[in-house]
Short mmCIF file of C-alpha atoms and ligand atoms in Angstrom, two decimals:
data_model
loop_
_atom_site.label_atom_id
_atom_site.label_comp_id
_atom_site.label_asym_id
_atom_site.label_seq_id
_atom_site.Cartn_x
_atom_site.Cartn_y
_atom_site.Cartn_z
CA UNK A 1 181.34 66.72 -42.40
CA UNK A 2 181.05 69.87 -44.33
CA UNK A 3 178.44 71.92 -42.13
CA UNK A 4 177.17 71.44 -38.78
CA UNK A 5 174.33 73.43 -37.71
CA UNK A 6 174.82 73.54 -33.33
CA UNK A 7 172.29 73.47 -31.22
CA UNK A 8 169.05 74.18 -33.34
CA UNK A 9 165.73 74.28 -32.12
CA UNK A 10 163.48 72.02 -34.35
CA UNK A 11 159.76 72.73 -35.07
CA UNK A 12 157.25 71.01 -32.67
CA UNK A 13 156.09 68.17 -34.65
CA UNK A 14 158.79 67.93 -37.02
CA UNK A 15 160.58 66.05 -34.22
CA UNK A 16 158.90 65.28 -31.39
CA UNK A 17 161.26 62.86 -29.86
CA UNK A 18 163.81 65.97 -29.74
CA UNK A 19 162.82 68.16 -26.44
CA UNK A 20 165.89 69.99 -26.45
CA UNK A 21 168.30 71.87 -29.17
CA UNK A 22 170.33 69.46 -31.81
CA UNK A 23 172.57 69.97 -34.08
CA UNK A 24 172.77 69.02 -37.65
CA UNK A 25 175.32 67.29 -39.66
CA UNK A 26 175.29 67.91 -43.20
CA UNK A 27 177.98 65.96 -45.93
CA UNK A 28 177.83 66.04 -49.36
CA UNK A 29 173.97 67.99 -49.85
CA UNK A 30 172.43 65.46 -47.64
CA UNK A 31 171.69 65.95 -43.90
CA UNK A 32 173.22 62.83 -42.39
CA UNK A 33 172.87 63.54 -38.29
CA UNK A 34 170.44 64.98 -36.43
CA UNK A 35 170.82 64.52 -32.38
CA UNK A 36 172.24 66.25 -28.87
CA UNK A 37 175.99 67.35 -28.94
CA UNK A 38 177.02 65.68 -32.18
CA UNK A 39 180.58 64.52 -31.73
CA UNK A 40 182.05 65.19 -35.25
CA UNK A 41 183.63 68.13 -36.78
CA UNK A 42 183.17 70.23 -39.98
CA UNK A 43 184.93 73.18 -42.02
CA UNK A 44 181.88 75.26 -41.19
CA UNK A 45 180.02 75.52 -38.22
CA UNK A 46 177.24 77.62 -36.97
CA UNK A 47 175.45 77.87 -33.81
CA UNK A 48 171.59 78.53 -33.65
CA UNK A 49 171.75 79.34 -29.96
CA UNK A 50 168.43 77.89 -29.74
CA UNK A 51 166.93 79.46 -32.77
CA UNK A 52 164.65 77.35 -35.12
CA UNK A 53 165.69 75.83 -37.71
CA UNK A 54 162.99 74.72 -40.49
CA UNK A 55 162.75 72.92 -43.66
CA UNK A 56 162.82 75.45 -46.36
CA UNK A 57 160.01 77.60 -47.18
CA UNK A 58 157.85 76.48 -50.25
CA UNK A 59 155.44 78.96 -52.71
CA UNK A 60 153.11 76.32 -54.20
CA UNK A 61 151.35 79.46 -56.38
CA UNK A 62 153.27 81.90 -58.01
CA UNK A 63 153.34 83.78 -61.41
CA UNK A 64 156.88 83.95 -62.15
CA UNK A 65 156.60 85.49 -66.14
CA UNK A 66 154.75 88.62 -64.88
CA UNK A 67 156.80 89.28 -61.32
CA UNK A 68 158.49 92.44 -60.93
CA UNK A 69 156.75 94.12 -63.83
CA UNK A 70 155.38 97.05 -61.51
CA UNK A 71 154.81 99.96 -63.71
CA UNK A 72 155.35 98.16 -67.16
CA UNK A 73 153.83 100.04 -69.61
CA UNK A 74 151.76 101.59 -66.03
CA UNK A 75 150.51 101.19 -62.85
CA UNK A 76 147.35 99.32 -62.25
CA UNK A 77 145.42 102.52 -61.38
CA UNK A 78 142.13 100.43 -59.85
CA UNK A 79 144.13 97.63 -58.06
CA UNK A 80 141.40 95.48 -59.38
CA UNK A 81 141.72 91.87 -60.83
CA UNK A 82 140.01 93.02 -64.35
CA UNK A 83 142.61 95.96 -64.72
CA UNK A 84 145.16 93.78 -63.87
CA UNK A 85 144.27 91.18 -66.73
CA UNK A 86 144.15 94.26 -69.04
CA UNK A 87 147.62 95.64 -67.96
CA UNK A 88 148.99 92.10 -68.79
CA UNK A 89 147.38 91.85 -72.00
CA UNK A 90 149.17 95.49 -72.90
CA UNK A 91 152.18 94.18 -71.76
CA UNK A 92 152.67 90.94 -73.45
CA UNK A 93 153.65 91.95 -76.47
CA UNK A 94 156.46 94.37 -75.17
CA UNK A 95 158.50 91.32 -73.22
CA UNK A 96 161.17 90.50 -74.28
CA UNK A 97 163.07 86.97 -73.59
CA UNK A 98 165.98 88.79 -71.65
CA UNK A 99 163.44 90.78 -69.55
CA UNK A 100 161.70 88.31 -68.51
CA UNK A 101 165.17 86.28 -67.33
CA UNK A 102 166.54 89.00 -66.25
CA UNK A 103 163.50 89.56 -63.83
CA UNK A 104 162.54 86.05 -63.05
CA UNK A 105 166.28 85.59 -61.69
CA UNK A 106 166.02 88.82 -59.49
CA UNK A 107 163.24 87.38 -57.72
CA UNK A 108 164.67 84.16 -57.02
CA UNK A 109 167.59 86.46 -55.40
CA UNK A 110 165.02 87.30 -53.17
CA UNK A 111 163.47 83.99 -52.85
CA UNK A 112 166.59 82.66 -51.69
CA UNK A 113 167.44 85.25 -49.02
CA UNK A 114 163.85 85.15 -47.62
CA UNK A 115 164.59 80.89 -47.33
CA UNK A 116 162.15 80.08 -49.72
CA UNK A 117 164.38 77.63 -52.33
CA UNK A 118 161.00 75.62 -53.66
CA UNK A 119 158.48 77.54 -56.14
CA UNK A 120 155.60 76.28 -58.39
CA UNK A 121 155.28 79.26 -60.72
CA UNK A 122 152.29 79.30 -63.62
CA UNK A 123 152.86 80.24 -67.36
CA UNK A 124 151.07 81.96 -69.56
CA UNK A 125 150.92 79.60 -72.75
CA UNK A 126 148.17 81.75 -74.77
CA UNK A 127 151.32 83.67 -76.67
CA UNK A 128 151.94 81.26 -79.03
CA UNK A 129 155.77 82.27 -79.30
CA UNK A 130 156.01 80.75 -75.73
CA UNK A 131 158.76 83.47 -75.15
CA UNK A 132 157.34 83.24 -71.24
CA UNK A 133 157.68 78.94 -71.37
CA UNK A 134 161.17 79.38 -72.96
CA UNK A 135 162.55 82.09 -70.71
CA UNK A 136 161.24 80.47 -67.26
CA UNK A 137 162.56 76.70 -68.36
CA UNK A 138 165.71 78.46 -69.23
CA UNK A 139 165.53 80.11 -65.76
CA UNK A 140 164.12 76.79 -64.22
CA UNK A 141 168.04 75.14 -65.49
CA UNK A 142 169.91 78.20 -64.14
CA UNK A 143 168.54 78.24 -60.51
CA UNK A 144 168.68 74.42 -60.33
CA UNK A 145 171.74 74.75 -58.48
CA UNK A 146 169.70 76.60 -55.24
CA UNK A 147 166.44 76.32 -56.03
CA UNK A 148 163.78 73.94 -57.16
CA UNK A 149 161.30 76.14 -59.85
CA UNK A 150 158.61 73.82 -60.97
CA UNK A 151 156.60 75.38 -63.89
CA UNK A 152 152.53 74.73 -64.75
CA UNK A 153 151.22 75.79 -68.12
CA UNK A 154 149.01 78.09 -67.61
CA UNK A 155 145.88 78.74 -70.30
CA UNK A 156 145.24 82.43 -68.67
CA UNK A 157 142.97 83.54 -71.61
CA UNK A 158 141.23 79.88 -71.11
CA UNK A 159 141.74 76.94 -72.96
CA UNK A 160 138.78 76.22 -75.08
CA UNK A 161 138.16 79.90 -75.34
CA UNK A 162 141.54 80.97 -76.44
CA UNK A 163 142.24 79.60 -80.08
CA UNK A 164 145.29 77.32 -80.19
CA UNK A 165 145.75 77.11 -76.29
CA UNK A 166 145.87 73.60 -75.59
CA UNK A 167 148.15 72.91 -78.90
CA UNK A 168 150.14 75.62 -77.10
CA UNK A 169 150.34 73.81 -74.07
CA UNK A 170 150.75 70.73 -75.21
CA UNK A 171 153.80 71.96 -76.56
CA UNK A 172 155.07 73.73 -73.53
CA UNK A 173 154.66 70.58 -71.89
CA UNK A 174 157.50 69.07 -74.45
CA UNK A 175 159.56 71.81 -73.64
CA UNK A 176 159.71 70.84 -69.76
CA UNK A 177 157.13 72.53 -68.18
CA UNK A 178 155.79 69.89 -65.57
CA UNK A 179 152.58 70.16 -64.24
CA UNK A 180 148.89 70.61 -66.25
CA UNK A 181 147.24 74.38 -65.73
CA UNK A 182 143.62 75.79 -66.08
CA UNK A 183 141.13 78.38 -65.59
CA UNK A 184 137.23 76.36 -65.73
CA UNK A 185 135.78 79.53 -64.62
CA UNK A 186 137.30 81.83 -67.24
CA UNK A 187 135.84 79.56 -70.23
CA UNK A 188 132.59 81.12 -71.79
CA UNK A 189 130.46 79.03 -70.02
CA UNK A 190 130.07 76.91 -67.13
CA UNK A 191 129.73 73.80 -69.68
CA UNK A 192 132.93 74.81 -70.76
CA UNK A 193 134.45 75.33 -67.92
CA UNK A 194 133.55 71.56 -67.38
CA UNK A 195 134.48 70.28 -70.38
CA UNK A 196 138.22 72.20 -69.71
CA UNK A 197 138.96 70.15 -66.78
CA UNK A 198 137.69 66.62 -68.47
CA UNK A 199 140.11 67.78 -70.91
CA UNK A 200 143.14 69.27 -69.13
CA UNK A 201 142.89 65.73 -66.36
CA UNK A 202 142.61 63.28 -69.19
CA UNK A 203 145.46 64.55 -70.87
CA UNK A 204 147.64 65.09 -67.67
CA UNK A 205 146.75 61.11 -66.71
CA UNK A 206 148.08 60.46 -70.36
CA UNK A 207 150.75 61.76 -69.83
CA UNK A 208 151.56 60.80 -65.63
CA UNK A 209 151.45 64.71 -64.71
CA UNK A 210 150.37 66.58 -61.87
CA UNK A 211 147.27 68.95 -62.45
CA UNK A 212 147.07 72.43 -60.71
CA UNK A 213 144.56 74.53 -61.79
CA UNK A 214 143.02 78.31 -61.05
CA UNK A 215 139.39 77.41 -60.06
CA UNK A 216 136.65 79.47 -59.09
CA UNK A 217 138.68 82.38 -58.66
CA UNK A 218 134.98 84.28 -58.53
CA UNK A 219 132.99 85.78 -55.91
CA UNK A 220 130.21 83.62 -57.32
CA UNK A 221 128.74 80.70 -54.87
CA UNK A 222 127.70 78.49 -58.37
CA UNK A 223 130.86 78.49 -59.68
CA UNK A 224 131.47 74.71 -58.74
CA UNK A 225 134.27 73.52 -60.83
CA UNK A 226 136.20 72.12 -58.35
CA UNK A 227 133.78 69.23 -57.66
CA UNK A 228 134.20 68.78 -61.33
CA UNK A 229 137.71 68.96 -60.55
CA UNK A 230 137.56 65.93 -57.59
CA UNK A 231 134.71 64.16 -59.68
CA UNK A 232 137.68 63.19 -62.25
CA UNK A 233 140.69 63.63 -60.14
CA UNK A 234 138.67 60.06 -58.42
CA UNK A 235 137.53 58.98 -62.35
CA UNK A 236 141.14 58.80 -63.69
CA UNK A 237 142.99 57.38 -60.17
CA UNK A 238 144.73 60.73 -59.72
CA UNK A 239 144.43 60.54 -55.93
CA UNK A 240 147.52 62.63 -54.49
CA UNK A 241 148.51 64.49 -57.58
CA UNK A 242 145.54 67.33 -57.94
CA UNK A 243 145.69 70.67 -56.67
CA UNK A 244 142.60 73.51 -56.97
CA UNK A 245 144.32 76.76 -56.76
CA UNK A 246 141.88 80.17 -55.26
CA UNK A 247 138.76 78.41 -54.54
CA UNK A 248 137.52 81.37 -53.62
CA UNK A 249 134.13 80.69 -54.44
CA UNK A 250 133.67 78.58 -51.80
CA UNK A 251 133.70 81.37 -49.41
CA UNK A 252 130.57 82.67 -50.73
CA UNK A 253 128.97 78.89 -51.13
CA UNK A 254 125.89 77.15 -49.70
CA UNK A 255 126.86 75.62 -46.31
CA UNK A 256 124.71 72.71 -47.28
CA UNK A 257 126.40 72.46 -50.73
CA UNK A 258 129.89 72.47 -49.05
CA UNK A 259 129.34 69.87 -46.31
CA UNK A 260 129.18 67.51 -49.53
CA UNK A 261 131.78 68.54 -51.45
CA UNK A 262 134.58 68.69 -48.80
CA UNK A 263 134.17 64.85 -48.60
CA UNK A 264 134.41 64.40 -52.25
CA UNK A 265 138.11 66.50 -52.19
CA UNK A 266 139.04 64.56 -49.35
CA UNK A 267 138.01 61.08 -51.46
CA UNK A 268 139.29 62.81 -54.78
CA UNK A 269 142.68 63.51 -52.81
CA UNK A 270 142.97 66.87 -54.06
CA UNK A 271 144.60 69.58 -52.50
CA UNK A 272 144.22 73.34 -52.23
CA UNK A 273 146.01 76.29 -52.26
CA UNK A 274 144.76 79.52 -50.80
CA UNK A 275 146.85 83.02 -51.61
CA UNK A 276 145.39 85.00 -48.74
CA UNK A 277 147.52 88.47 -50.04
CA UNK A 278 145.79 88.66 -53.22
CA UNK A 279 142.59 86.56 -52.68
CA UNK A 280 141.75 89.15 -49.59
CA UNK A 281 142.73 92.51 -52.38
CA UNK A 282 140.66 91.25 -55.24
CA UNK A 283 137.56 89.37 -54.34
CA UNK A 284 134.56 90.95 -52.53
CA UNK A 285 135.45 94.10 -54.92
CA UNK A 286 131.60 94.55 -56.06
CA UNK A 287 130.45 94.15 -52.64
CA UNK A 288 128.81 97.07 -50.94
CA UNK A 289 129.24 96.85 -47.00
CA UNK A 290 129.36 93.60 -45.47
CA UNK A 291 131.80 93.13 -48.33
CA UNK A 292 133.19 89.44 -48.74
CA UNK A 293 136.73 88.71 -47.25
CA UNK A 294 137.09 85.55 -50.59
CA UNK A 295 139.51 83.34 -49.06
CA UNK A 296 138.39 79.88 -49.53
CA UNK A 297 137.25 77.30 -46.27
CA UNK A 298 141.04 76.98 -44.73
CA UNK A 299 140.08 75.95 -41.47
CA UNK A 300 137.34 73.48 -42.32
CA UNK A 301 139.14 72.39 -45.20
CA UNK A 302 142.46 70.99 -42.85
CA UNK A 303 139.59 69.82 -40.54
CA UNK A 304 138.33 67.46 -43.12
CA UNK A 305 141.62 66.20 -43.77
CA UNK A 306 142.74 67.99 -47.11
CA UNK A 307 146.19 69.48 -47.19
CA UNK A 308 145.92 72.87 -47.65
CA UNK A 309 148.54 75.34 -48.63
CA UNK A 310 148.78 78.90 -48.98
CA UNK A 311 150.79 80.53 -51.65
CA UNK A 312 152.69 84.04 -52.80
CA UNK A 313 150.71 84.41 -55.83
CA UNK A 314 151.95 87.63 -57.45
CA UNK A 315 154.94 90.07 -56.13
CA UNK A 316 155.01 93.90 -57.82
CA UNK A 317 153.39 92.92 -60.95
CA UNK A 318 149.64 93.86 -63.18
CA UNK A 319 147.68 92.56 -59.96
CA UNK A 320 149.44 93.48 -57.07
CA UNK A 321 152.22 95.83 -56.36
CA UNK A 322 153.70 94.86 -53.06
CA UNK A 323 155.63 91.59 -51.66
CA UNK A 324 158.76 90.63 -51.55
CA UNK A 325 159.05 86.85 -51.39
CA UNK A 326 158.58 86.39 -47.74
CA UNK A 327 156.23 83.32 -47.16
CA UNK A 328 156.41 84.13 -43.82
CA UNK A 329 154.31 87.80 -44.35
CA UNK A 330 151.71 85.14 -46.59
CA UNK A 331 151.11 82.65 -43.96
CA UNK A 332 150.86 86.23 -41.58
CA UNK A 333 147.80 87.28 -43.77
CA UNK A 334 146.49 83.96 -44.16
CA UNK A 335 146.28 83.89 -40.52
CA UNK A 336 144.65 86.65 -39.55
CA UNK A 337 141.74 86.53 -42.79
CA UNK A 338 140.89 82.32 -41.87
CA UNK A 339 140.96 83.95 -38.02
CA UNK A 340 143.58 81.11 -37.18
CA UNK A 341 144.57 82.64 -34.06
CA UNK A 342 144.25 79.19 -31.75
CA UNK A 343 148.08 78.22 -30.98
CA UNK A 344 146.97 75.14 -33.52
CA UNK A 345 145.77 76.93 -36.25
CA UNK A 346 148.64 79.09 -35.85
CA UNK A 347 151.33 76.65 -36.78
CA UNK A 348 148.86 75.17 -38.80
CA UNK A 349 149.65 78.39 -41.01
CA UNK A 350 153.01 77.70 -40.65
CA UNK A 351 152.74 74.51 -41.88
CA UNK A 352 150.76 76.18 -45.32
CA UNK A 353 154.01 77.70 -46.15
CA UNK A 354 156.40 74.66 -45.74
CA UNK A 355 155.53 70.79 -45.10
CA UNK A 356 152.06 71.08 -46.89
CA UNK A 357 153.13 72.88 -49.29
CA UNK A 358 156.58 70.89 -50.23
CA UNK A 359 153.85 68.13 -49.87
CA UNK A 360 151.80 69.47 -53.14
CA UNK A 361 154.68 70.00 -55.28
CA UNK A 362 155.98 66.09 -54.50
CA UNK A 363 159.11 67.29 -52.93
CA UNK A 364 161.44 64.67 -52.38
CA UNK A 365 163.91 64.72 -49.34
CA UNK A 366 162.07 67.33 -47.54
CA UNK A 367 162.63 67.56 -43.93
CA UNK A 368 165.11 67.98 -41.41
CA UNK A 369 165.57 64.25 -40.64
CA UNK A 370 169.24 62.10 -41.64
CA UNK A 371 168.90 60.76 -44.85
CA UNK A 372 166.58 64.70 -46.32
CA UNK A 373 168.16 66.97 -48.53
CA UNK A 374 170.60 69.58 -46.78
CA UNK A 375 168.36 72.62 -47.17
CA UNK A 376 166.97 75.07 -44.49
CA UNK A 377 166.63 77.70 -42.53
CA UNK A 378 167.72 79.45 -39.59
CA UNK A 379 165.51 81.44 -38.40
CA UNK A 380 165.45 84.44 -36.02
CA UNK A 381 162.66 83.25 -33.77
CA UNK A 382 162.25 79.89 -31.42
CA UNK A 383 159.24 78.79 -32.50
CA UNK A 384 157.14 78.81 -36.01
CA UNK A 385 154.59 81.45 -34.25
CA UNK A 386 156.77 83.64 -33.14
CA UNK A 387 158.64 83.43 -37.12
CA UNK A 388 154.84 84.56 -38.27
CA UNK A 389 154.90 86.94 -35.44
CA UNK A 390 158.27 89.03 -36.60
CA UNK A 391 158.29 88.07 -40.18
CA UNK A 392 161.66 86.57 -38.55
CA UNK A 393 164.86 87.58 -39.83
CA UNK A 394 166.51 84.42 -41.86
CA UNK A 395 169.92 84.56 -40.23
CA UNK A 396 171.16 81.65 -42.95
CA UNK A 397 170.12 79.70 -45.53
CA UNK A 398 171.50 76.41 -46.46
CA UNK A 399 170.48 75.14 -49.63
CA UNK A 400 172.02 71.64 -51.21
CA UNK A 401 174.42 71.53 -48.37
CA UNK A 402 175.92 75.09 -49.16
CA UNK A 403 175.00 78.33 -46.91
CA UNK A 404 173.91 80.57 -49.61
CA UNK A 405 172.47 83.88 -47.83
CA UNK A 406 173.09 85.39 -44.28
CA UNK A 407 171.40 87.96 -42.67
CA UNK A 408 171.59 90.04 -39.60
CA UNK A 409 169.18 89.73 -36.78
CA UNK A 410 166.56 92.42 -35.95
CA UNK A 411 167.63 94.80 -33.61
CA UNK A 412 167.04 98.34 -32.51
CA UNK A 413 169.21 100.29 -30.69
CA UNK A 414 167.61 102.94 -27.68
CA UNK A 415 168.68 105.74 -26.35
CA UNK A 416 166.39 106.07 -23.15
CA UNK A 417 167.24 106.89 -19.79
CA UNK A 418 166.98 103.70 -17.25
CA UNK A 419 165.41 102.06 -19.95
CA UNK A 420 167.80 98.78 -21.79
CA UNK A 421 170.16 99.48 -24.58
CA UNK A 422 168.57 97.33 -26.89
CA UNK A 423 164.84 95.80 -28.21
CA UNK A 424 164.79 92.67 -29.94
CA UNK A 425 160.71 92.36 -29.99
CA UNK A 426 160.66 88.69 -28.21
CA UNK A 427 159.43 88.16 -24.72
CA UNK A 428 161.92 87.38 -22.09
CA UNK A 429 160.58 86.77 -18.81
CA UNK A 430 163.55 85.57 -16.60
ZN1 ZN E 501 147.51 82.64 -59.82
#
């Protein structure tokens, strides 16, 4: 073999008929043995000691064009979502091609070395020199090799209101962007906004794509385009292959109102992402005190049976200047603002940041099972809660059979009298 991973502790649930550590054979990208004291050898061997090892992280929601534009041409002063838009608008015409790759690729460094190797990354297509679609699918071919970028064409100005935008997309879509974008709730009106997603879903069945679209990104309680959204996800047999991205509205919604709709997502099979960072910075922002927390329904929403995911959104860029590709500080967040602090709903949130997600971007081969594609990630931590719990250290990454980034533990080092010589922030009780 060329890699066996020794004595790895597996997620609960990922492999239930494993009680103990395994170890992981891995030939030629593809994991090929997974079971107790494997009796085979390889040119490379590591040993988990018991650490968890997981399926690769997964960023369903990201904005890959604007990423690690902090401070280009300035610094969102407000931190609001408005400025934000603004900033974006004054940078647009300053990017350049090169930038853009230039930045885009940096952040997949990071990607990789945080264990995330899967991203679904928006595009702006309201530039009609696509210089954004033509950088990212030319990053998209270079990072093919360790990570899997899928791209969505993005209408951020809105694609009725924004002259040209759906020629626009149409064409990024023949460049090899994959999945079908939108923003109802940006359009001028809520008819619009309607009208948008008949649109954007009748061409996306056309043309056997996925759909993932921002919707009801608003502190407003009417702003109901995802039942819109599920009404024709159901309409055109798209079961499986919708996502609603924000949602936020639906924090702010008629309980009433909700207890029909969640149904009709569940029916519709559409999914939906929440990106607790950024949904918990800019919504509630014209709230006085008790202001709005605007992450969508995440617990109710997996109770009813829709997969929910949670996603990176934006790292140092218009909208939000932190982050630095760790899914594990996302799922963290979207912990603590759904109040998912039952042991379930705590690996639950774990789940948001890998199976579900891989699950919304139709990742094949994901898993750690014989037969799944050799990537993953060794974690420093032995179970998922205690990875949210330290923002564990990923002491490897394997991605395509090939361990592409290693890092050192988390350890501090005391000085104390009587006290030990080292912390490493887990509980040991023997
Ligand atoms: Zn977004």
């Amino acid at each position: 073999m060329d890699l066996i991973i020794r004595r790895a502790t597996l997620a609960p649930g990922a492999a239930p008929q494993h009680k103990h550590t395994v170890d992981i054979g891995i030939e030629a990208g593809r994991i090929v043995a997974v079971e107790p004291n494997l009796a085979a050898s390889a040119a490379e061997e590591i040993d988990a000691a018991g650490s968890l090892v997981t399926p690769p992280f997964v960023d369903p929601h990201f904005h890959m064009d604007a990423t690690l534009s902090y401070g280009l041409p300035r610094v969102n002063a407000s931190g609001t979502l408005l400025e934000g838009i603004a900033l974006w608008g004054e940078l647009k015409p300053d990017l350049t091609q090169e930038a853009l790759i230039e930045r885009a690729l940096q952040y997949c460094d990071w990607a990789v070395a945080r264990g995330l190797l899967a991203i679904r990354s928006h595009v702006d297509v309201c530039d009609p020199r696509l210089l954004a679609v033509e950088a990212l699918v030319e990053v998209k071919r270079r990072v093919a090799p360790y990570l899997d970028l899928q791209l969505v064409a993005f209408p951020q100005d809105g694609v009725l209101r924004s002259a040209g935008a759906f020629e626009n997309l149409k064409r990024a879509i023949a460049m090899g962007v994959d999945v079908v974008g939108g923003i109802p709730h940006f359009e001028r009106t809520m008819a619009d906004g309607a009208q948008s997603v008949r649109l954007l879903c009748e061409f996306a069945a056309e043309q056997g794509l996925r759909v993932d679209m921002h919707c009801d990104e608003s502190d407003d309680p009417m702003s109901r385009h995802i039942e819109t959204l599920a009404a024709e996800t159901h309409r055109l047999g798209m079961q499986g292959r919708v996502t609603g991205s924000h949602l936020t509205s639906m924090h702010s919604m008629d309980n009433y109102y909700v207890s029909k709709l969640l149904p009709l997502m569940r029916e519709a099979g559409v999914a939906a992402i929440a990106n607790p960072l950024i949904n918990i910075t800019l919504q509630g922002r014209s709230d006085s005190y008790p202001k709005r927390r605007g992450m969508t329904r995440v617990p109710e929403m997996m109770t009813a049976g829709i997969t929910v995911a949670f996603g990176h959104d934006c790292v140092m860029d218009p909208w939000y200047s932190l982050g630095s590709g760790d899914m594990l500080e996302v799922a963290h967040m979207g912990l603590h603002v759904a109040q998912m602090t039952g042991v379930d709903g705590m690996r639950k949130c774990f789940d948001a940041v890998t199976v579900n997600a891989a699950r919304i971007l139709g990742l094949e081969g994901y898993g750690i099972a014989p037969g799944c594609a050799a990537n993953l990630v060794l974690l420093d931590a032995r179970d998922p809660v205690e990875a949210i719990r330290l923002r564990a250290a990923r002491l490897a990454v394997v991605s395509r059979g090939k361990v592409v980034s290693r890092a050192p533990a988390a350890r501090a080092a005391l000085s104390l009298e009587g006290r030990p010589s080292q912390v490493d922030f887990k509980l040991h009780r023997d």
